[in-house]
CSV table of N, CA and C in Angstrom, one decimal:
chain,number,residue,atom,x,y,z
A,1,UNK,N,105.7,121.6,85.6
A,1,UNK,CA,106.7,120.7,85.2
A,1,UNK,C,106.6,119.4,86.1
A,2,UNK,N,106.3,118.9,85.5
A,2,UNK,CA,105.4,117.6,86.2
A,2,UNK,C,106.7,116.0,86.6
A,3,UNK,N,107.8,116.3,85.4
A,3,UNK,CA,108.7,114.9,85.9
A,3,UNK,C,109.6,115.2,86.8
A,4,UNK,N,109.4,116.3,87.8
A,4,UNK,CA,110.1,116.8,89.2
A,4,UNK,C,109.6,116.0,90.3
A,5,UNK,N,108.4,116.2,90.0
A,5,UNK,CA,107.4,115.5,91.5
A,5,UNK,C,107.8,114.2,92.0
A,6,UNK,N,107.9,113.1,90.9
A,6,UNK,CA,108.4,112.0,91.2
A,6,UNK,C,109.9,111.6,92.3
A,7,UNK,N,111.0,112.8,91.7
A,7,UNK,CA,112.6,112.8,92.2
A,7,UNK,C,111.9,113.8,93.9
A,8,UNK,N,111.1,114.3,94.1
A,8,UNK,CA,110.7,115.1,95.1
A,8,UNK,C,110.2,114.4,96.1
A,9,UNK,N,109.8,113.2,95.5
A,9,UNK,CA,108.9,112.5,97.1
A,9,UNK,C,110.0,111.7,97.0
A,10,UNK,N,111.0,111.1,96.2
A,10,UNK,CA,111.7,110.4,96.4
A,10,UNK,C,113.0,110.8,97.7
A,11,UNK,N,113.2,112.0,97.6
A,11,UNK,CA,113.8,112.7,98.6
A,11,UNK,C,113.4,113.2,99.1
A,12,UNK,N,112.0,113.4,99.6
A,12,UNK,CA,111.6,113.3,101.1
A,12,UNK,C,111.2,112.0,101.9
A,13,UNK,N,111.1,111.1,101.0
A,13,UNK,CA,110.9,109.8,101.5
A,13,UNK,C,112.2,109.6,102.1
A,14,UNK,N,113.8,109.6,101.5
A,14,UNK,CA,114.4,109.6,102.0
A,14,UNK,C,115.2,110.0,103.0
A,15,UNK,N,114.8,111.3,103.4
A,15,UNK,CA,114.4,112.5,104.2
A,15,UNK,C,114.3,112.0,105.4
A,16,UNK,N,112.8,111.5,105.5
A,16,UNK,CA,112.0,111.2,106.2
A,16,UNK,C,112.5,109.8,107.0
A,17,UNK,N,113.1,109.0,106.2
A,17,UNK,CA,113.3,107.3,106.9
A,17,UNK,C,114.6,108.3,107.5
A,18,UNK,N,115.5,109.1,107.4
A,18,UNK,CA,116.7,108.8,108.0
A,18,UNK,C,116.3,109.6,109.2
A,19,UNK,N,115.7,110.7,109.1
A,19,UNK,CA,114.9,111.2,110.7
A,19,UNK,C,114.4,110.2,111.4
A,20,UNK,N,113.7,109.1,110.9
A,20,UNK,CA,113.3,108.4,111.9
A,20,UNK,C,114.0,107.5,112.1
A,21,UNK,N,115.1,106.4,111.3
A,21,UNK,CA,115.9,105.4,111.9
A,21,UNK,C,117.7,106.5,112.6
A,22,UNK,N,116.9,108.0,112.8
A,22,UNK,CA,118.4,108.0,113.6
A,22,UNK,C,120.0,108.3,112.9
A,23,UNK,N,119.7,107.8,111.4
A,23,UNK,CA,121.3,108.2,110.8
A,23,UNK,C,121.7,109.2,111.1
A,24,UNK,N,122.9,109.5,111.1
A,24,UNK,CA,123.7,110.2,111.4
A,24,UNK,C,125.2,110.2,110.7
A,25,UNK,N,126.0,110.8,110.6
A,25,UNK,CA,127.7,111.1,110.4
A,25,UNK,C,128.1,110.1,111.2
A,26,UNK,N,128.0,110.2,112.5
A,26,UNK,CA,129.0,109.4,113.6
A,26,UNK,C,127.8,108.6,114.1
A,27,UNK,N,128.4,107.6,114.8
A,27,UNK,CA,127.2,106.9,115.8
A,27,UNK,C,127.2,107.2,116.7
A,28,UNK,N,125.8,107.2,117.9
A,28,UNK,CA,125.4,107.6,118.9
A,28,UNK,C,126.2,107.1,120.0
A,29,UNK,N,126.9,107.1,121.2
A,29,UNK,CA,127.6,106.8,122.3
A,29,UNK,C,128.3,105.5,121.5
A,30,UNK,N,129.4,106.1,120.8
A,30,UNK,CA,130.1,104.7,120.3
A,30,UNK,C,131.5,104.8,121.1
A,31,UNK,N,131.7,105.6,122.1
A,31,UNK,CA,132.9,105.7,122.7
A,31,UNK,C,134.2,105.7,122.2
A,32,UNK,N,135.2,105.4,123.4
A,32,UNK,CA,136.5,105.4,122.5
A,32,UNK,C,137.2,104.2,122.0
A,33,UNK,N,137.5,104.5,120.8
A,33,UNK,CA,137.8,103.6,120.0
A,33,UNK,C,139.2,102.4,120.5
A,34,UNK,N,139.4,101.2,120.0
A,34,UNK,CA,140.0,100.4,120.5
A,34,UNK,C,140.9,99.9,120.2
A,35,UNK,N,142.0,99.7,120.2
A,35,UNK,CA,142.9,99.3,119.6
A,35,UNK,C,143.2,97.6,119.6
A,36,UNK,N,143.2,97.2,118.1
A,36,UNK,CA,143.3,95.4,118.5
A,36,UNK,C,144.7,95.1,119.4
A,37,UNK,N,144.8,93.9,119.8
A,37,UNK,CA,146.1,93.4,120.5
A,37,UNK,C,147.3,93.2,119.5
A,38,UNK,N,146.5,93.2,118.4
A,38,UNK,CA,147.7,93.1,117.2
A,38,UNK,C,148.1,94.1,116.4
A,39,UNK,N,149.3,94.9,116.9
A,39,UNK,CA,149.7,96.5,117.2
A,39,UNK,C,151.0,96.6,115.8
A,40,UNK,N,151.6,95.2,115.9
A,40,UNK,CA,153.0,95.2,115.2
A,40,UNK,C,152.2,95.8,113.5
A,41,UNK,N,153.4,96.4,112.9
A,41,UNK,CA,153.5,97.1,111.3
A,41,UNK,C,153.0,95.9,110.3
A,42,UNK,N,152.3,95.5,109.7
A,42,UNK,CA,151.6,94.5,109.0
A,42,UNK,C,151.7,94.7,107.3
A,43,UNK,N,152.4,94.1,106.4
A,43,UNK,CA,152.6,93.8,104.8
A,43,UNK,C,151.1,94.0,104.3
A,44,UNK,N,151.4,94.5,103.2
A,44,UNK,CA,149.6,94.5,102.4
A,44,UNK,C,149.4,92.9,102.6
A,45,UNK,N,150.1,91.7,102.4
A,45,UNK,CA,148.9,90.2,102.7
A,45,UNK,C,148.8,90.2,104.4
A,46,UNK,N,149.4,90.8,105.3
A,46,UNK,CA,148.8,91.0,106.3
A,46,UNK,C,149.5,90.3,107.5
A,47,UNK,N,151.2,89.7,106.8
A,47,UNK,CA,152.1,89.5,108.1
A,47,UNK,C,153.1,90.4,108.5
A,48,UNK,N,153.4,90.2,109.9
A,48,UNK,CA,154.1,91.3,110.4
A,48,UNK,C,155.2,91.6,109.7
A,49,UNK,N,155.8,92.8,109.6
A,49,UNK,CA,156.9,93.5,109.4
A,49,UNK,C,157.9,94.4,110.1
A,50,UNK,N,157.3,94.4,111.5
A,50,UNK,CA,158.4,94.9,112.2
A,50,UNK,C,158.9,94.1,112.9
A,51,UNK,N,159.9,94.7,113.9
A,51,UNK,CA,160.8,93.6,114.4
A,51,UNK,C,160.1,92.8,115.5
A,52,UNK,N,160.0,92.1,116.2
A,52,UNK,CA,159.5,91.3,117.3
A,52,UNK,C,159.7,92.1,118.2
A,53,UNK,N,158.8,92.6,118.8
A,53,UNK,CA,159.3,93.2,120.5
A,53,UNK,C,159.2,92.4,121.5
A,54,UNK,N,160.1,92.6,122.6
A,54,UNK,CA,161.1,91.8,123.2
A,54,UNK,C,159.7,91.0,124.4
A,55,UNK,N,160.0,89.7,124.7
A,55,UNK,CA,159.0,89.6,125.7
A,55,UNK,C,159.4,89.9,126.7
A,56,UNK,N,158.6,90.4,127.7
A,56,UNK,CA,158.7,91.3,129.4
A,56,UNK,C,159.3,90.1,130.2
A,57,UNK,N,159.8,90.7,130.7
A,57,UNK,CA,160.4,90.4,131.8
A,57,UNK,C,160.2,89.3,132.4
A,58,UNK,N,158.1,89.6,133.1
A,58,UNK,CA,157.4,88.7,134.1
A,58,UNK,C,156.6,87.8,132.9
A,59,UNK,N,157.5,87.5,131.8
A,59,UNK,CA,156.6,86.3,131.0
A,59,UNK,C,157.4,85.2,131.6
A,60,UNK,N,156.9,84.0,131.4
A,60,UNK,CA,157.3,82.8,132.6
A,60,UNK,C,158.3,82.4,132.0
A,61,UNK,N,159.6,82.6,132.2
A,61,UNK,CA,161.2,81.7,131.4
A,61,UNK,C,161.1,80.4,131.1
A,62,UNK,N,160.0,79.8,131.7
A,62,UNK,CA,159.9,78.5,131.3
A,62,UNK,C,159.0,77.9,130.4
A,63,UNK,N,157.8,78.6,129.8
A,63,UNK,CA,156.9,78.5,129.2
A,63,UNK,C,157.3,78.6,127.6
A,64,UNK,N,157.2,78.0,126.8
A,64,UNK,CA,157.6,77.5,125.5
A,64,UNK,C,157.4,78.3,124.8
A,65,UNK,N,157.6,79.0,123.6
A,65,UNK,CA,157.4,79.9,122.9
A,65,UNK,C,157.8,79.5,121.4
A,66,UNK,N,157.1,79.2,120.3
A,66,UNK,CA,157.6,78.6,119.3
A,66,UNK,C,158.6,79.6,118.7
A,67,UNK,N,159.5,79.0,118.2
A,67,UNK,CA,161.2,79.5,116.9
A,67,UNK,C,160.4,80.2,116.4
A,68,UNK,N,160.9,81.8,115.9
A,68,UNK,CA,160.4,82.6,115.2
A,68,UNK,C,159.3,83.3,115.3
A,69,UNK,N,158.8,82.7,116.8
A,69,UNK,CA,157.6,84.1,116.7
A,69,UNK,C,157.8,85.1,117.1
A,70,UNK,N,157.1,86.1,116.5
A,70,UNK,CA,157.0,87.7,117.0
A,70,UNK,C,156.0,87.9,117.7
A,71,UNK,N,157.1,88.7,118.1
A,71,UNK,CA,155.8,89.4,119.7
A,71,UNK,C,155.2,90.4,118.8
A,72,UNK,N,153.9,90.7,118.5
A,72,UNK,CA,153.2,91.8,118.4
A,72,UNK,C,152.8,92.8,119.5
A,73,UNK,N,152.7,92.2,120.0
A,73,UNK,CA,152.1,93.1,121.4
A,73,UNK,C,152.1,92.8,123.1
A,74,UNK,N,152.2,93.2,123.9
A,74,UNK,CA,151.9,92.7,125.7
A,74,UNK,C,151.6,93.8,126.2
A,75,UNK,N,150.1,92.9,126.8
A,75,UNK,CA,149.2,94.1,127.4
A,75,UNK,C,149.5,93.4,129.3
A,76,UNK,N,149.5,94.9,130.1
A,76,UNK,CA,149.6,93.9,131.5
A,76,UNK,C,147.7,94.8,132.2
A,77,UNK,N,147.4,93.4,132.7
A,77,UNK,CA,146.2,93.9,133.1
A,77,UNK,C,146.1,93.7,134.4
A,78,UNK,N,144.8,93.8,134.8
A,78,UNK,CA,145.1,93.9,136.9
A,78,UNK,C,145.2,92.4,137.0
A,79,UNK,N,145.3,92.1,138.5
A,79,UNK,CA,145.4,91.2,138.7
A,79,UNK,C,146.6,90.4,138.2
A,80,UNK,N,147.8,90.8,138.0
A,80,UNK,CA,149.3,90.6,137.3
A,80,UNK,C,149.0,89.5,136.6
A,81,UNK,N,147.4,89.9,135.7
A,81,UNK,CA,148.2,89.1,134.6
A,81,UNK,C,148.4,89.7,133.2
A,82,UNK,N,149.2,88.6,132.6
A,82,UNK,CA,149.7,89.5,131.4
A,82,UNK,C,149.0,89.0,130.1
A,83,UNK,N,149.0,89.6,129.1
A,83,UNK,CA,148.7,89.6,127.9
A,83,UNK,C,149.7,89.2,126.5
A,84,UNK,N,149.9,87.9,126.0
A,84,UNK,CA,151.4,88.4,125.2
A,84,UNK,C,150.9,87.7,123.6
A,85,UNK,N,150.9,88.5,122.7
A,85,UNK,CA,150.3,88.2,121.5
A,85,UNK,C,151.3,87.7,120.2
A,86,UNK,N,151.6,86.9,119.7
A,86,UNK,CA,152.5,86.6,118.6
A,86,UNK,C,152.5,86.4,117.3
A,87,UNK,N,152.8,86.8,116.0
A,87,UNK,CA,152.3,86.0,115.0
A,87,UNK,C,153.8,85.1,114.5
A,88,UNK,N,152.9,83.2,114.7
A,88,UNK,CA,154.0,82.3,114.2
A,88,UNK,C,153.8,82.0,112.7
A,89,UNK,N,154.7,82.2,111.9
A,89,UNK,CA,154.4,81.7,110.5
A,89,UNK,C,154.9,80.3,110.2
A,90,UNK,N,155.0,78.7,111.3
A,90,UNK,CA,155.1,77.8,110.8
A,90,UNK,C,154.0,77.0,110.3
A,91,UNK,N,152.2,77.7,110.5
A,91,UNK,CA,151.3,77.4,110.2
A,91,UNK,C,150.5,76.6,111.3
A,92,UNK,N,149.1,76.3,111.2
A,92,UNK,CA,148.3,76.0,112.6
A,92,UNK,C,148.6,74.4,113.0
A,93,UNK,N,149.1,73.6,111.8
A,93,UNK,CA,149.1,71.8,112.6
A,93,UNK,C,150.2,71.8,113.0
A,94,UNK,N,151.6,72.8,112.5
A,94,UNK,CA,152.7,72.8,113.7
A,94,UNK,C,152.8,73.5,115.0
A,95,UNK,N,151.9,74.2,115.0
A,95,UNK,CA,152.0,75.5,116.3
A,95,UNK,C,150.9,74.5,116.7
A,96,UNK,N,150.1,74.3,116.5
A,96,UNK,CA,149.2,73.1,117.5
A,96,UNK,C,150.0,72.4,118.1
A,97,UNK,N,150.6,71.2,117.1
A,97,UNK,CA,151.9,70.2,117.8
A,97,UNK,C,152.4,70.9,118.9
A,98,UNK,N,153.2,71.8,118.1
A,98,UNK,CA,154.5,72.4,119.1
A,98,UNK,C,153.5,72.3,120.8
A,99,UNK,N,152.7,73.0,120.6
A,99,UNK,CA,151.6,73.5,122.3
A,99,UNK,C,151.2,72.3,122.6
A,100,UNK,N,151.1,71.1,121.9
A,100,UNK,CA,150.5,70.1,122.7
A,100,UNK,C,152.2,69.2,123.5
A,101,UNK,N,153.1,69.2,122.4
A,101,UNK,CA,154.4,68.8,123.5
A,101,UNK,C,155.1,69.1,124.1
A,102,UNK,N,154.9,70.5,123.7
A,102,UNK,CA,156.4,71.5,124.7
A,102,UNK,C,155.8,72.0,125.8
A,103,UNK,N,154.5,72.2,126.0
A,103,UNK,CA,154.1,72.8,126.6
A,103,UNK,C,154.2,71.8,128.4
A,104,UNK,N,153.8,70.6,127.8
A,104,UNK,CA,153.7,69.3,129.2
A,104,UNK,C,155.3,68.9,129.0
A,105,UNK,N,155.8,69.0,129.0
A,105,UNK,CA,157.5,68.8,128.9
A,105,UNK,C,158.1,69.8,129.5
A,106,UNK,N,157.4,71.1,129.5
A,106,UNK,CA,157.7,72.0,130.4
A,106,UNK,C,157.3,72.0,131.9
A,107,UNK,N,156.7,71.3,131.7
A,107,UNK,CA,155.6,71.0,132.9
A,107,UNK,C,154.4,71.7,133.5
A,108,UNK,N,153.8,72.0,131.9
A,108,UNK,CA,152.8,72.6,132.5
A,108,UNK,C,151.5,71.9,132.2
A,109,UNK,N,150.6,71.6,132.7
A,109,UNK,CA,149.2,70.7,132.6
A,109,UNK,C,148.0,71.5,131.7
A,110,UNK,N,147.7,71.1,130.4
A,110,UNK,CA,146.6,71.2,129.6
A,110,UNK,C,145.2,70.8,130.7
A,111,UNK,N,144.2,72.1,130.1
A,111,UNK,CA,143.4,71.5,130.6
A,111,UNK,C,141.9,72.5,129.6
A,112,UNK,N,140.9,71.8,129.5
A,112,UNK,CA,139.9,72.4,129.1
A,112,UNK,C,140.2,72.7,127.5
A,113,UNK,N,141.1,71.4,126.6
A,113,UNK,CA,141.1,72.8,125.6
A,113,UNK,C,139.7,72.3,124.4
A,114,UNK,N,140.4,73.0,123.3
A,114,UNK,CA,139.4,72.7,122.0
A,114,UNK,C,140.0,73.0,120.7
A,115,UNK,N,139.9,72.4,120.1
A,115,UNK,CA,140.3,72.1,119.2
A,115,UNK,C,139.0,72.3,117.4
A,116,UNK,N,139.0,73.5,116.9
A,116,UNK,CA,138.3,73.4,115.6
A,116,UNK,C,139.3,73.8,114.2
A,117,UNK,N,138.7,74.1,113.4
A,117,UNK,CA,139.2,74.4,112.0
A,117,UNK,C,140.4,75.1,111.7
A,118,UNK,N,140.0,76.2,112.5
A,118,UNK,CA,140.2,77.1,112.0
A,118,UNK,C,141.0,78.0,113.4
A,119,UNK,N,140.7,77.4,114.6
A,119,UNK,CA,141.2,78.0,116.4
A,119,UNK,C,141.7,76.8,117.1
A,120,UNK,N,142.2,76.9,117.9
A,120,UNK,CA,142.3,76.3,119.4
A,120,UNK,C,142.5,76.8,120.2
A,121,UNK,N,142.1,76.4,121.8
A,121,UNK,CA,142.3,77.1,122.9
A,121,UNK,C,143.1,76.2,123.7
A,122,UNK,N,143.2,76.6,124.8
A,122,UNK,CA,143.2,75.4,125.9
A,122,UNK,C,143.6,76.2,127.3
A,123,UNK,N,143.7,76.0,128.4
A,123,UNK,CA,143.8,76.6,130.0
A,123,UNK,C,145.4,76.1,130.2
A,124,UNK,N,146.1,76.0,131.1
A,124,UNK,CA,147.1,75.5,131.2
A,124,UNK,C,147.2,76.1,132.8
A,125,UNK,N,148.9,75.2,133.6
A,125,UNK,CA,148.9,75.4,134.3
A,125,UNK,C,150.1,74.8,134.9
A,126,UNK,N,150.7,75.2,136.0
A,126,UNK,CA,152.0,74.6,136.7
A,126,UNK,C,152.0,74.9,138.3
A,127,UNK,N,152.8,74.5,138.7
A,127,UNK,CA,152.6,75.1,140.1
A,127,UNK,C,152.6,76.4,140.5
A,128,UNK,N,153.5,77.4,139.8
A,128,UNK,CA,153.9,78.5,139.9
A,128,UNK,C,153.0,79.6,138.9
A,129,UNK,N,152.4,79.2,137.8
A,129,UNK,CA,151.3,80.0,136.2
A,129,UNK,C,150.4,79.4,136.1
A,130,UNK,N,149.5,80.3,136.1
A,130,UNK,CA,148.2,79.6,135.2
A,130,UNK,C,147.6,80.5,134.1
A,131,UNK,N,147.2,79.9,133.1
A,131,UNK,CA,147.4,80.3,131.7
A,131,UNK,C,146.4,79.8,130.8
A,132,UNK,N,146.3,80.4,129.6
A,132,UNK,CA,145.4,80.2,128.8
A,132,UNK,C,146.4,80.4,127.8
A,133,UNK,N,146.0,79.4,126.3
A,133,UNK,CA,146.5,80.2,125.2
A,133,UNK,C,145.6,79.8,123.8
A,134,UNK,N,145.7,80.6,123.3
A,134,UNK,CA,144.6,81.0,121.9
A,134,UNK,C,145.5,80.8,120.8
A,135,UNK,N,145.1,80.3,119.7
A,135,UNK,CA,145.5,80.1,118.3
A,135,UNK,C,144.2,80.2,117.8
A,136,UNK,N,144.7,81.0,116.0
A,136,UNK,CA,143.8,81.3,115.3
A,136,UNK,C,144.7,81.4,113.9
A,137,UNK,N,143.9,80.9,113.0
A,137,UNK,CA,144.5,80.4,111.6
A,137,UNK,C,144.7,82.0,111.0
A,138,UNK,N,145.4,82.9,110.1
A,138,UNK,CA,145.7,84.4,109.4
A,138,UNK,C,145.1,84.0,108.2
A,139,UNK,N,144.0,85.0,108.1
A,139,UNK,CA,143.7,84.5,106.8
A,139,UNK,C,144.2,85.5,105.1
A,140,UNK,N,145.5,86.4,105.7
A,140,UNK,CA,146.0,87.2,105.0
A,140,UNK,C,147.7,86.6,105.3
A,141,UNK,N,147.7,85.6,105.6
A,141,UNK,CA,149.5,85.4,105.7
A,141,UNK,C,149.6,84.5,105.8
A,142,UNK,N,150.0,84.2,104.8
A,142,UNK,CA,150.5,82.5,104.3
A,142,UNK,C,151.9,81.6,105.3
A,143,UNK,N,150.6,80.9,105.9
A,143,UNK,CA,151.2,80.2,107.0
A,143,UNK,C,150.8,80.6,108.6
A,144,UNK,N,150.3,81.8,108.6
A,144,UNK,CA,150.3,82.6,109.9
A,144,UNK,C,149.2,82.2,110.8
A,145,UNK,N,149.9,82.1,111.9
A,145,UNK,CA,148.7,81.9,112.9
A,145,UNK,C,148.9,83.2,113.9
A,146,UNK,N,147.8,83.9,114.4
A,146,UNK,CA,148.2,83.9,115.8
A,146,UNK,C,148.4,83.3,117.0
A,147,UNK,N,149.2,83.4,117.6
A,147,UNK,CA,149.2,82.8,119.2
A,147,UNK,C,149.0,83.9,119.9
A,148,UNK,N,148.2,83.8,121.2
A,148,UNK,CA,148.1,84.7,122.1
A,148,UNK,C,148.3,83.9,123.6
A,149,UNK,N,149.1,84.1,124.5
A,149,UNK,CA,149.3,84.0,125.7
A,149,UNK,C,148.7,84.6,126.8
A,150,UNK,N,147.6,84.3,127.8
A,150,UNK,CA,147.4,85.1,129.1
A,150,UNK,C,148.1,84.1,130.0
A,151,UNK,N,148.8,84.9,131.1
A,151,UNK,CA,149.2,84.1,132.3
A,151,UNK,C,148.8,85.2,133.4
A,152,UNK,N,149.3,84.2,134.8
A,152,UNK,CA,149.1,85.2,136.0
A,152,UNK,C,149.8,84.3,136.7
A,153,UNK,N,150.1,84.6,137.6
A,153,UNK,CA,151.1,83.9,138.7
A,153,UNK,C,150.1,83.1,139.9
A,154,UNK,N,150.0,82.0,140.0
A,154,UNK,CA,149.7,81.6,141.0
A,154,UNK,C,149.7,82.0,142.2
A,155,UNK,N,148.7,82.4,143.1
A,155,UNK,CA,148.9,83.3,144.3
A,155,UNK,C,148.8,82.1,145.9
């Protein structure tokens, strides 16, 4: 029976490549897995739905925080600084604004930032915090950006 031979090398050919490139079920030293910074309960288009968790304590009382955002998450890492993640749904050219004037009205000094399509960053700083903060456009939530906050206390 001769139309077997064909499906026969075709499965050892296949056989054969996955022995040598290594496939496998799981991947090799893929460690433990990681959890994004963006923890809060998320809608099938992919904005949050649980309630805001509260910001900590040692987030700076003075540092601006746009109306309505939610805390998704705060991670504290060594070096006391902290991690504080938000999603703002007034969209990226007001949450841009907002960070470019409240931020120096609070008195804290921009520096290093950038500005593209789709992100911005920038460093920041005061006498007392020094800080970074991230924006990034949601491309599942109408209107949504993230903001993310690092600070550390000036030593």
């Amino acid at each position: 029976m001769k139309p077997f031979a064909p499906a026969a090398v075709l499965v050892g050919a296949v056989l054969g490549l996955a022995a040598v490139t290594g496939c496998s079920p799981a991947p090799r030293n893929a460690g433990p897995l990681r959890a994004t910074p963006y923890t809060a309960a998320y809608a099938p288009g992919g904005c949050p739905t649980a309630a805001s968790l509260p910001l900590p304590k040692d987030f700076p009382a003075d540092l601006p925080v746009p109306e309505g955002a939610v805390v998704t998450s705060v991670e504290h890492r060594n070096g006391d600084r902290l991690i504080v993640a938000t999603v703002v749904r007034s969209g990226f050219d007001a949450t841009l604004a907002f960070l470019h004037k409240q931020l120096p009205k609070a008195g804290y000094t921009p520096k290093d930032g950038e500005v593209e399509k789709d992100d911005a960053e920038s460093n920041f700083s005061s006498p007392t915090v020094r800080g970074r903060w991230t924006l990034r456009k949601m491309a599942d939530c109408e209107q949504g950006v993230y903001l993310t906050y690092l600070t550390s206390a000036v030593s």
